[in-house]
Coordinates of C-alpha atoms in Angstrom, one line a residue:
X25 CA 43.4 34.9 9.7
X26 CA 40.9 32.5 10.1
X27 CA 41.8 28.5 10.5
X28 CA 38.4 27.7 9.9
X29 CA 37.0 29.3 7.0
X30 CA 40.7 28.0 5.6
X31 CA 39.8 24.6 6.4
X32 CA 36.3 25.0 4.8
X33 CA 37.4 26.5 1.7
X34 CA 40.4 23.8 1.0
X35 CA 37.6 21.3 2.1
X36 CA 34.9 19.7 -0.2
X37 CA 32.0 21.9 -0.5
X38 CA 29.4 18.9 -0.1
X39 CA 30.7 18.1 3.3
X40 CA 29.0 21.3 5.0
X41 CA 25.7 22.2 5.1
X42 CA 24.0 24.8 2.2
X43 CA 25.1 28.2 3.7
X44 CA 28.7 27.4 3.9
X45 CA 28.5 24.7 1.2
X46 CA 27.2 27.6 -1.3
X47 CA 29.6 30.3 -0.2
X48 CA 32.8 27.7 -0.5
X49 CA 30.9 26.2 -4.0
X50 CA 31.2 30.2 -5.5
X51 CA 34.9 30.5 -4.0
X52 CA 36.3 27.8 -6.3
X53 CA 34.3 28.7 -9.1
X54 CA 36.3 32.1 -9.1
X55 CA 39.4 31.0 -7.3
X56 CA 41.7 28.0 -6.5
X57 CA 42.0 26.7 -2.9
X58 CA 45.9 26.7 -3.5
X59 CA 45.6 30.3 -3.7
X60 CA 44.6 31.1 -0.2
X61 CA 47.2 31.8 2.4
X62 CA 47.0 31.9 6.1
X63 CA 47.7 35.2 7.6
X64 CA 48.6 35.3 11.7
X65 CA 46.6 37.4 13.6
X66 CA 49.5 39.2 14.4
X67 CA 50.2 40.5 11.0
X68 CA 46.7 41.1 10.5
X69 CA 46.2 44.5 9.8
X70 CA 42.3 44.2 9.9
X71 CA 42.5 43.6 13.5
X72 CA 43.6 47.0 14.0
X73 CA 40.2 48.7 13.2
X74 CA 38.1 45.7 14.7
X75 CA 39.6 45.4 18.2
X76 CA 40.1 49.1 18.1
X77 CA 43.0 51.9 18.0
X78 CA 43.7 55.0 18.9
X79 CA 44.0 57.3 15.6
X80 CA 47.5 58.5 16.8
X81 CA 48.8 55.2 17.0
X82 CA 46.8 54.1 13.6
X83 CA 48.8 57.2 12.1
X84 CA 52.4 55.9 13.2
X85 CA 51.5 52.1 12.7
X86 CA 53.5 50.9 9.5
X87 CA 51.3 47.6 9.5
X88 CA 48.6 49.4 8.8
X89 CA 50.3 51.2 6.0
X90 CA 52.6 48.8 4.3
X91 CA 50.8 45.6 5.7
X92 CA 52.8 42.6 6.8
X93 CA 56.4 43.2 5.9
X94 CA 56.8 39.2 4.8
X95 CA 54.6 40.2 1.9
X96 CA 57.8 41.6 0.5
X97 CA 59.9 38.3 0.6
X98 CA 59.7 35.6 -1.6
X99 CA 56.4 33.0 -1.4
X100 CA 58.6 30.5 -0.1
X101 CA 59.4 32.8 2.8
X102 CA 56.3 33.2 3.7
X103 CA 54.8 31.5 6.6
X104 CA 53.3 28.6 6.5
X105 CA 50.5 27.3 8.4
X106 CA 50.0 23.8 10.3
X107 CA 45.8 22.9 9.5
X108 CA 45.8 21.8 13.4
X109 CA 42.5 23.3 14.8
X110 CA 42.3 23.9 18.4
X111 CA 39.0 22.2 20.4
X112 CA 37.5 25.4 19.9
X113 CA 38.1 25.5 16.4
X114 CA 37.0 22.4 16.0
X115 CA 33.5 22.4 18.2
X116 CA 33.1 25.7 15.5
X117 CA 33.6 23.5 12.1
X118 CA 31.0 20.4 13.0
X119 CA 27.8 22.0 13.3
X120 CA 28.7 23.1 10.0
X121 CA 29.5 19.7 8.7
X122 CA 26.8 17.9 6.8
X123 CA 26.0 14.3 8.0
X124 CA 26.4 11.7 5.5
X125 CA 24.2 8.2 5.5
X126 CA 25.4 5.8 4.2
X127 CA 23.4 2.7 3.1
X128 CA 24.5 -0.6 1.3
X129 CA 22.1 -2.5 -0.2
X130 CA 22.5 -5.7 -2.4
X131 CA 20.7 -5.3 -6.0
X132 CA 18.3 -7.9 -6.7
X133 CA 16.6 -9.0 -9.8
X134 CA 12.7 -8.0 -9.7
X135 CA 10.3 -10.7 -10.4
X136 CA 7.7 -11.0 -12.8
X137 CA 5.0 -10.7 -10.5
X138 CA 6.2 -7.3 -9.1
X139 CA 6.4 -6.3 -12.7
X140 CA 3.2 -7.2 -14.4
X141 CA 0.1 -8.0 -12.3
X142 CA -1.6 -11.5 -13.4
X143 CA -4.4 -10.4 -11.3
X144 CA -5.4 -7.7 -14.2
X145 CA -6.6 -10.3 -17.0
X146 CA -9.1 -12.6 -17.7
X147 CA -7.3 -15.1 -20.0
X148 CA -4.0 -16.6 -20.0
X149 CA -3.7 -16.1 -23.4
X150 CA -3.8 -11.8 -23.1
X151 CA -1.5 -12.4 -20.3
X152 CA 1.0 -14.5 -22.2
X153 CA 0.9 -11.8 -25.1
X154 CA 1.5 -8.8 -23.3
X155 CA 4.2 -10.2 -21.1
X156 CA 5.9 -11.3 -25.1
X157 CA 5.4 -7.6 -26.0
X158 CA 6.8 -6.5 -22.6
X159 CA 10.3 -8.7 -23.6
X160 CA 10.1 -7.5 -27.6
X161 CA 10.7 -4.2 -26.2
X162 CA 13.2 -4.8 -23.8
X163 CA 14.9 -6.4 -26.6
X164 CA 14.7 -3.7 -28.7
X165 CA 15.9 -1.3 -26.3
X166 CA 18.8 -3.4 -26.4
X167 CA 19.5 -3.4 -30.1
X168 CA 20.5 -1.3 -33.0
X169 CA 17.5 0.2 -35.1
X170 CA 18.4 -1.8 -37.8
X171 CA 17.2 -5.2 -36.1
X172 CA 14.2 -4.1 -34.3
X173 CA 11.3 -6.1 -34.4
X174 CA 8.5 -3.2 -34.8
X175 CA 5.1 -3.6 -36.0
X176 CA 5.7 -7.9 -36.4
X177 CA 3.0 -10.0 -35.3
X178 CA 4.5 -12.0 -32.2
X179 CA 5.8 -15.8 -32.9
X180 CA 5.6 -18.8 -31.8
X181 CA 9.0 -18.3 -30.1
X182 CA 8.0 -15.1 -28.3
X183 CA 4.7 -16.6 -26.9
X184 CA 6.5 -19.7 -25.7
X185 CA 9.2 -17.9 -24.1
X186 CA 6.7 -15.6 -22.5
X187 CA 5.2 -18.4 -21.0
X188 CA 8.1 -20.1 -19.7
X189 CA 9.0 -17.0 -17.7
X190 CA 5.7 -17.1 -15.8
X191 CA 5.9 -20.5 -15.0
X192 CA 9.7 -19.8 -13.9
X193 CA 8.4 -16.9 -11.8
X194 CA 5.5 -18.7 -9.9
X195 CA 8.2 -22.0 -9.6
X196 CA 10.4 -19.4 -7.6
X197 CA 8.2 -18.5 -5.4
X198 CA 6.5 -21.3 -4.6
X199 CA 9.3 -24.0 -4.5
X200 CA 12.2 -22.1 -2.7
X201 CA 14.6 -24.6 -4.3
X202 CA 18.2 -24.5 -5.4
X203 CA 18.1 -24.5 -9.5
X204 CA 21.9 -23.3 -10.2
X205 CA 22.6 -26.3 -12.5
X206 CA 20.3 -28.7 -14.2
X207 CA 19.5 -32.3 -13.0
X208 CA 17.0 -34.0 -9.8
X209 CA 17.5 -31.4 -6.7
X210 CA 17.0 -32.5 -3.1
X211 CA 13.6 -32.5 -1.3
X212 CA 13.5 -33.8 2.6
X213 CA 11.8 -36.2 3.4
X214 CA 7.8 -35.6 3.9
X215 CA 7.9 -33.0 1.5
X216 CA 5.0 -33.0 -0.9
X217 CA 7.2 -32.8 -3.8
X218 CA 9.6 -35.8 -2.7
X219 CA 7.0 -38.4 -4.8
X220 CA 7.3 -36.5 -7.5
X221 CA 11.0 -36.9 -8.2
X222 CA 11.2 -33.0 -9.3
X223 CA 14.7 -32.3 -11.4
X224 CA 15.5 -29.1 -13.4
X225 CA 15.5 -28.8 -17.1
X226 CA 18.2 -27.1 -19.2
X227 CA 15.8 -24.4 -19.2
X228 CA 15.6 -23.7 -15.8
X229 CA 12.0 -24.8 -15.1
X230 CA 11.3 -27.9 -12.3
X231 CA 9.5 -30.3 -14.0
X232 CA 8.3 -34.0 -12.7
X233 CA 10.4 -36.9 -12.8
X234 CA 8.5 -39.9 -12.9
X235 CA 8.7 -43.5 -14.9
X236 CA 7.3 -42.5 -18.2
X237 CA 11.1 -41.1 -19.3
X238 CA 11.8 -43.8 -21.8
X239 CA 8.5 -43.9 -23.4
X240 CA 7.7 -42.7 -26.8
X241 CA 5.1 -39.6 -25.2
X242 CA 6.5 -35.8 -25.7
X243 CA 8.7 -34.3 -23.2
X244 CA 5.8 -32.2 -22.0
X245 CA 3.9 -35.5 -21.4
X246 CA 6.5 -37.3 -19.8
X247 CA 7.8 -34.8 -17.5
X248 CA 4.8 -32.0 -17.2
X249 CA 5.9 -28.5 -15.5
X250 CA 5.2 -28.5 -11.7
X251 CA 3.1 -25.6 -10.3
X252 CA 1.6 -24.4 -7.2
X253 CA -1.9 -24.9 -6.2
X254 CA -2.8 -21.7 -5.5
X255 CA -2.0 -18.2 -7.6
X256 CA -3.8 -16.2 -10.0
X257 CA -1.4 -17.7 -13.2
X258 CA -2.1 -21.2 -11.9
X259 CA -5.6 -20.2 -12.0
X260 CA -5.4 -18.9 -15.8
X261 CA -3.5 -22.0 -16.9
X262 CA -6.4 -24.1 -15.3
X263 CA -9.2 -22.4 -17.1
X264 CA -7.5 -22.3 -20.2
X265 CA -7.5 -25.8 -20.3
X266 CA -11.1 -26.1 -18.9
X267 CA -12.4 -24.1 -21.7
X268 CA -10.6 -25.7 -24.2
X269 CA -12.3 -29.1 -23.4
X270 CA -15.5 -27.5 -24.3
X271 CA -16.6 -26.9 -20.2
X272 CA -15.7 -30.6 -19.4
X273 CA -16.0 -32.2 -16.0
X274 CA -13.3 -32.9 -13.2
X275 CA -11.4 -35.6 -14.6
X276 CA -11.4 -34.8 -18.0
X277 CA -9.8 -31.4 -17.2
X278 CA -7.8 -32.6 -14.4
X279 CA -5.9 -35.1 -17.0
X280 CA -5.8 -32.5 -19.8
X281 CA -4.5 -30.1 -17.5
X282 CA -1.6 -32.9 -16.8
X283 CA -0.8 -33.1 -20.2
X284 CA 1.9 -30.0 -19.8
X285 CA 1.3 -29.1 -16.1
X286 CA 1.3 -31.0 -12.9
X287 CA 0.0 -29.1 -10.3
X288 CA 0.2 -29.8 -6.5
X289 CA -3.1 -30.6 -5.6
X290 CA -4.5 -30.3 -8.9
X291 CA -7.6 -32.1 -8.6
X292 CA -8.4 -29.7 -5.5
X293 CA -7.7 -26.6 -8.0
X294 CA -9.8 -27.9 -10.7
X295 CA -12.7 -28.5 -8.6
X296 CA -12.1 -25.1 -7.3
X297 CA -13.0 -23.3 -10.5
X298 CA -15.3 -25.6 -11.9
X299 CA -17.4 -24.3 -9.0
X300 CA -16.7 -21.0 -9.9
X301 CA -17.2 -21.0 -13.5
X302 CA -20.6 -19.0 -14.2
X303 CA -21.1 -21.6 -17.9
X304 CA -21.1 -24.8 -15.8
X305 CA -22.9 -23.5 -12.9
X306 CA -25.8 -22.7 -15.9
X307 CA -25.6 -26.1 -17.1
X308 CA -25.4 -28.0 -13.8
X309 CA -28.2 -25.9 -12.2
X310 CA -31.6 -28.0 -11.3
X311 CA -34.4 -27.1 -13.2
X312 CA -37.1 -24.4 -11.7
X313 CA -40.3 -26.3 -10.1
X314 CA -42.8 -24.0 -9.3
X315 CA -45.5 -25.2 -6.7
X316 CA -49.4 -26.4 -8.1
X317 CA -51.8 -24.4 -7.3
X318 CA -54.6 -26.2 -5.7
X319 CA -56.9 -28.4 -7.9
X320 CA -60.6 -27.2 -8.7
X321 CA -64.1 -27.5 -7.1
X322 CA -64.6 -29.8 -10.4
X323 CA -61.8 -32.0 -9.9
X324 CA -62.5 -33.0 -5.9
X325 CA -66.3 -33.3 -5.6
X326 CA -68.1 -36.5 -6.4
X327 CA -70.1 -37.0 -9.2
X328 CA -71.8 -39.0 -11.5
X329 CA -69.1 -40.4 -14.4
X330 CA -68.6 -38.1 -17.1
X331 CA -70.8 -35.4 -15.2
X332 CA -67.8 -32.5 -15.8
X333 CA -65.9 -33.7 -18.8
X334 CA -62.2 -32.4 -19.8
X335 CA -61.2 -32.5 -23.3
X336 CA -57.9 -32.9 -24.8
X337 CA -57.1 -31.8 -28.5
X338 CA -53.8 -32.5 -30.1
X339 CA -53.1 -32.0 -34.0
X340 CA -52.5 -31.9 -36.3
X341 CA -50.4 -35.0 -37.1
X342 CA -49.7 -36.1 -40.7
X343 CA -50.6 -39.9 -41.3
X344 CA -49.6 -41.7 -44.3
X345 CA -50.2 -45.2 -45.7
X346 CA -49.9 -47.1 -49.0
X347 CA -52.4 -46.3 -50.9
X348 CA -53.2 -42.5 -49.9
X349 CA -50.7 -40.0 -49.5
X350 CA -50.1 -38.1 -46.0
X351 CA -53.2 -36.3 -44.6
X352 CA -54.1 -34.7 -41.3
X353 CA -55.4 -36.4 -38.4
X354 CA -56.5 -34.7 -34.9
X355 CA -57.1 -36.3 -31.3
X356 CA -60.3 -35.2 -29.3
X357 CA -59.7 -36.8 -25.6
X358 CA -62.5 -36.9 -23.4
X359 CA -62.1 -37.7 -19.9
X360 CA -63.7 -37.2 -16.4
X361 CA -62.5 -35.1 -14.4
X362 CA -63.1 -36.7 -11.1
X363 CA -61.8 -40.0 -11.9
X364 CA -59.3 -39.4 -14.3

């Protein structure tokens, strides 16, 4: 006769909390919520024993005996129940109601750089290869077994479009710029990027505008990628091409680096790792002096000429002349060593 464990068990299980959640979970396993009937408390014959009776009237009481005497009618007679709880029913069925959080959140596509750290490698080139073997197996998660590219070197293709999707992951976070369609975007004026003329390719990358679009130079040449100054890719891409020029100075790598790339700043960058590159710092360092030790008694006191002599030798040296073939010569310099 209970209105609340009636409401629970023609109620979802996962809105209450574990104990009842479990109990109501078993009920339907067994049973189905249409089969459970609300019985008044009147016709309750359980309540005879649990408020108490007397056992002469228990013995006379035929609703103890025979139960409710509806159970004998038809199940449409039977009576029917209105799920209205009381206050008090209802302060008894929430604490038993589990709360539900809800939380909406907007799904996002990751980029690169949370993906694969840049940070991790030494040279472009291992960067630009695992990030190809990253995408081969994405796309061959993708595909049948058939047409699965396993145990191929990587191409061409692969390592271009590799690369592309670094520099279209640094471009996006560096130059917060609309690049829905292709064609010049809008910079305001002041901007560093507004002499530039930057546009978007059919590809999706910002390149440089420029004059040089009707000359007879590559694309690459005429319209060179734009990247950030700063950033561990744009430092990869700059020592690649500093290594490739053999270790060259600042201009010479500043204009290959142009070649493909512009980057804001660039000579700044390229000075920037010149300066930190361990070969060149070899090659430009000065030369060790050491200091001279003082000179001896022999050189500084006066003397009579060629009183202390120092000698030279040198040799041997092979001189050769017309008539004789080469022979051995030697030098013997004597000179003193206070006026010398």
């Amino acid at each position: 006769d209970s209105t609340i464990v009636l409401s629970w068990i023609r109620g979802d299980p996962r809105r209450w909390k574990p104990f009842v959640a479990n109990r109501v979970q078993e009920i339907h396993i067994r049973t189905e919520p249409s089969q459970w009937r609300h019985c008044p408390t009147a016709d309750n014959p359980a309540d005879k024993l649990s408020r108490g009776c007397a056992l002469d009237t228990l013995r006379e009481d035929k609703l103890w005996w025979n139960g409710p005497a509806w159970l004998k009618e038809p199940i449409e007679q039977w009576p029917r129940l209105t799920m209205a709880l009381s206050p008090e029913e209802t302060r008894l069925v929430s604490p038993e109601r589990k709360r539900v959080v809800t939380l909406c959140a907007s799904l996002q596509e990751p980029s690169l750089l949370a993906i694969i750290d840049p940070s991790r490698y030494g040279t472009m080139e291992r960067l630009v290869r695992i990030t190809a073997y990253c995408c081969r197996f994405l796309a061959n998660a993708r595909t049948h077994a058939g047409e699965r590219k396993i145990g191929a070197r990587l191409s061409l293709q692969e390592l271009q479009d590799a690369e592309k999707r670094w520099v279209r992951a640094i471009q996006a976070d560096a130059f917060p710029v609309s690049k829905t369609v292709s064609g010049p975007i809008s910079v305001r004026a002041g901007d560093p990027l507004a002499a530039l003329s930057p546009f978007v390719d059919t590809e999706g990358l910002l390149r440089v505008g420029g004059r040089l679009s009707r000359t007879a130079l590559p694309w690459c040449h005429r319209h060179p990628l734009l990247l950030p100054r700063n950033g561990p890719v744009v430092e990869l891409i700059v020592r690649r091409i500093h290594e490739s020029e053999l270790h060259a100075g600042l201009n010479q790598t500043l204009a290959a680096l142009r070649r493909r790339f512009w980057v804001v700043r660039g000579r700044q960058a390229v000075k920037r790792l010149i300066r930190a590159c361990i070969i060149c710092r070899k090659h430009d360092a000065r030369p060790f002096c050491p200091l001279m030790s003082d000179l001896p008694p022999e050189r500084v006191t006066p003397s009579f000429p060629f009183n202390r002599v120092g000698l030279d030798f040198a040799g041997p040296l092979h001189v050769k002349d017309e008539h004789r073939p080469a022979q051995k010569a030697y030098i013997c310099l004597f000179t003193c060593m206070v006026t010398r």
